[in-house]
Coordinates of C-alpha atoms in Angstrom, one line a residue:
M1 CA -18.7 56.4 32.0
I2 CA -19.1 55.5 28.4
A3 CA -19.8 58.6 26.1
G4 CA -23.6 58.3 25.0
S5 CA -24.2 55.5 27.0
S6 CA -25.4 54.3 30.8
W7 CA -22.7 52.0 31.4
S8 CA -20.1 52.8 33.8
A9 CA -16.0 51.5 33.2
E10 CA -16.9 49.3 35.9
R11 CA -19.8 47.2 34.0
V12 CA -18.4 47.1 30.8
R13 CA -14.8 45.2 32.3
R14 CA -17.2 42.8 34.0
V15 CA -19.3 42.2 30.7
V16 CA -16.2 41.7 28.9
L17 CA -14.2 39.8 31.5
A18 CA -17.1 37.4 31.5
L19 CA -17.6 37.0 27.7
A20 CA -13.9 36.6 27.9
L21 CA -13.9 33.3 30.4
A22 CA -17.0 31.9 28.6
G23 CA -15.3 32.2 25.4
G24 CA -12.4 30.1 27.1
V25 CA -14.7 27.9 28.6
L26 CA -16.0 27.1 25.6
A27 CA -12.6 26.8 23.9
A28 CA -11.6 24.6 25.7
S29 CA -14.1 21.9 25.2
P30 CA -15.0 21.7 21.6
A31 CA -17.3 19.4 20.2
R32 CA -14.9 16.5 18.7
A33 CA -16.0 15.4 15.0
D34 CA -13.2 13.7 13.5
L35 CA -12.5 10.7 11.1
R36 CA -10.4 8.2 13.5
M37 CA -9.3 5.0 12.9
C38 CA -8.4 2.5 15.8
N39 CA -5.7 -0.5 15.1
M40 CA -7.5 -3.3 17.2
T41 CA -4.7 -5.7 16.2
G42 CA -1.4 -6.8 17.7
S43 CA 0.5 -5.2 15.0
R44 CA 2.2 -2.2 13.8
I45 CA -0.2 -0.9 10.6
G46 CA 0.6 1.7 8.0
V47 CA -3.2 3.1 6.6
A48 CA -4.0 5.1 3.4
L49 CA -7.0 7.1 2.9
G50 CA -9.2 8.1 -0.3
Y51 CA -11.8 10.7 -0.7
R52 CA -13.1 13.0 -2.8
D53 CA -13.2 16.7 -2.2
P54 CA -14.6 19.6 -4.1
G55 CA -11.0 19.1 -6.7
G56 CA -11.6 15.9 -7.3
W57 CA -10.0 12.2 -5.8
V58 CA -7.5 12.3 -3.5
T59 CA -5.3 9.7 -1.7
E60 CA -3.3 10.3 1.4
G61 CA -0.8 8.4 3.1
W62 CA 0.7 7.1 5.6
W63 CA -0.1 7.2 9.1
N64 CA 1.9 4.9 11.1
L65 CA -0.6 3.0 14.1
S66 CA 1.0 1.2 17.1
A67 CA -1.2 -2.0 18.1
K68 CA -4.1 -1.0 19.9
A69 CA -4.1 2.4 19.3
C70 CA -6.3 5.0 17.8
E71 CA -5.1 8.1 15.3
T72 CA -7.2 11.1 14.1
L73 CA -7.1 10.9 10.1
V74 CA -9.3 13.8 9.4
K75 CA -9.6 16.6 12.1
G76 CA -13.2 18.5 12.0
A77 CA -16.6 17.7 10.8
L78 CA -16.3 14.8 8.0
A79 CA -17.5 16.8 4.4
A80 CA -17.8 13.4 2.4
R81 CA -20.4 10.5 2.8
Y82 CA -17.3 7.7 1.5
Y83 CA -13.9 7.3 2.7
Y84 CA -11.4 4.4 1.3
V85 CA -9.0 2.5 3.1
F86 CA -6.1 0.7 2.4
A87 CA -4.0 -0.6 5.3
V88 CA -0.7 -2.8 5.6
D89 CA 0.2 -5.3 8.4
Y90 CA 4.2 -4.2 9.1
D91 CA 4.5 -6.8 11.5
R92 CA 2.8 -10.1 9.8
G93 CA 2.4 -9.3 6.7
G94 CA -0.9 -9.1 5.0
E95 CA -3.3 -5.6 4.1
W96 CA -6.8 -4.7 4.4
S97 CA -7.9 -3.7 0.9
G98 CA -10.7 -3.6 -1.1
R99 CA -12.0 -3.0 -5.1
S100 CA -11.7 0.8 -5.4
L101 CA -8.5 1.2 -7.2
M102 CA -6.5 4.4 -6.6
C103 CA -2.7 5.3 -5.9
T104 CA -0.3 5.0 -3.4
R105 CA 3.4 5.4 -2.7
D106 CA 6.0 3.8 -0.6
R107 CA 6.9 7.1 1.4
E108 CA 4.2 9.9 2.5
F109 CA 2.4 11.4 0.0
T110 CA -0.9 13.2 -1.2
I111 CA -2.0 12.4 -4.8
R112 CA -4.5 13.9 -6.8
G113 CA -6.5 11.6 -9.1
V114 CA -7.0 7.8 -9.5
E115 CA -6.4 7.6 -13.0
D116 CA -3.1 6.2 -14.6
C117 CA -1.6 5.2 -11.3
L118 CA 1.4 3.2 -12.7
A119 CA 2.3 5.7 -15.7
R120 CA 2.2 8.6 -13.5
G121 CA 4.7 6.7 -11.1
Y122 CA 2.8 5.5 -8.3
D123 CA 1.5 2.4 -7.2
R124 CA -2.0 1.0 -7.4
N125 CA -4.0 -0.5 -4.6
G126 CA -7.3 -1.5 -3.9
F127 CA -9.2 0.4 -1.1
F128 CA -12.1 -0.6 1.1
E129 CA -15.1 1.8 1.2
V130 CA -16.2 3.1 4.5
D131 CA -19.7 4.7 4.4
T132 CA -20.0 7.2 7.4
G133 CA -23.8 7.4 6.7
E134 CA -23.3 11.5 6.5
Q135 CA -22.3 11.4 10.0
K136 CA -20.0 14.3 11.1
S137 CA -17.5 11.9 13.1
W138 CA -16.7 8.3 12.3
T139 CA -14.2 5.9 13.9
I140 CA -12.9 2.6 11.9
Q141 CA -11.5 -0.1 13.5
L142 CA -9.3 -2.6 12.0
T143 CA -9.0 -6.0 13.6
D144 CA -7.5 -9.1 12.6
P145 CA -8.8 -11.3 9.9
G146 CA -11.3 -13.7 11.1
R147 CA -12.1 -11.7 14.4
P148 CA -14.9 -8.9 15.2
A149 CA -14.5 -5.4 15.8
S150 CA -15.1 -4.7 19.1
S151 CA -17.4 -2.3 20.3
P152 CA -16.7 1.6 20.7

């Protein structure tokens, strides 16, 4: 028996074992909350992502997605409502872009700030806005121009 307790050592062992097993089950099946990108095209694509965090604007890239593949861009619950995407089609040329100008570069990058991209030695590209509606999980589907996205 444990001093000052009516619990036996065997009872304590069983409770600890039960808690450990319950923790293992919970850890094995976590709730998924991510920002995912699905490439619904027949081409390989490169993706850059822009977002605002507590320190200001950040752009990151490149995620390389095979045709008909998905990739997690942000792991865990989304902290922002708006994300910005710029993507290029490696096989056929072309891009998915928008009006929000942000900094990029040719190789892997994480860039703080969206001002003076060219003066700081970066490229400047237009990103399109994705409104997640403050959801904690979101999937973006890139499709061929003129072809609607399929349902998730």
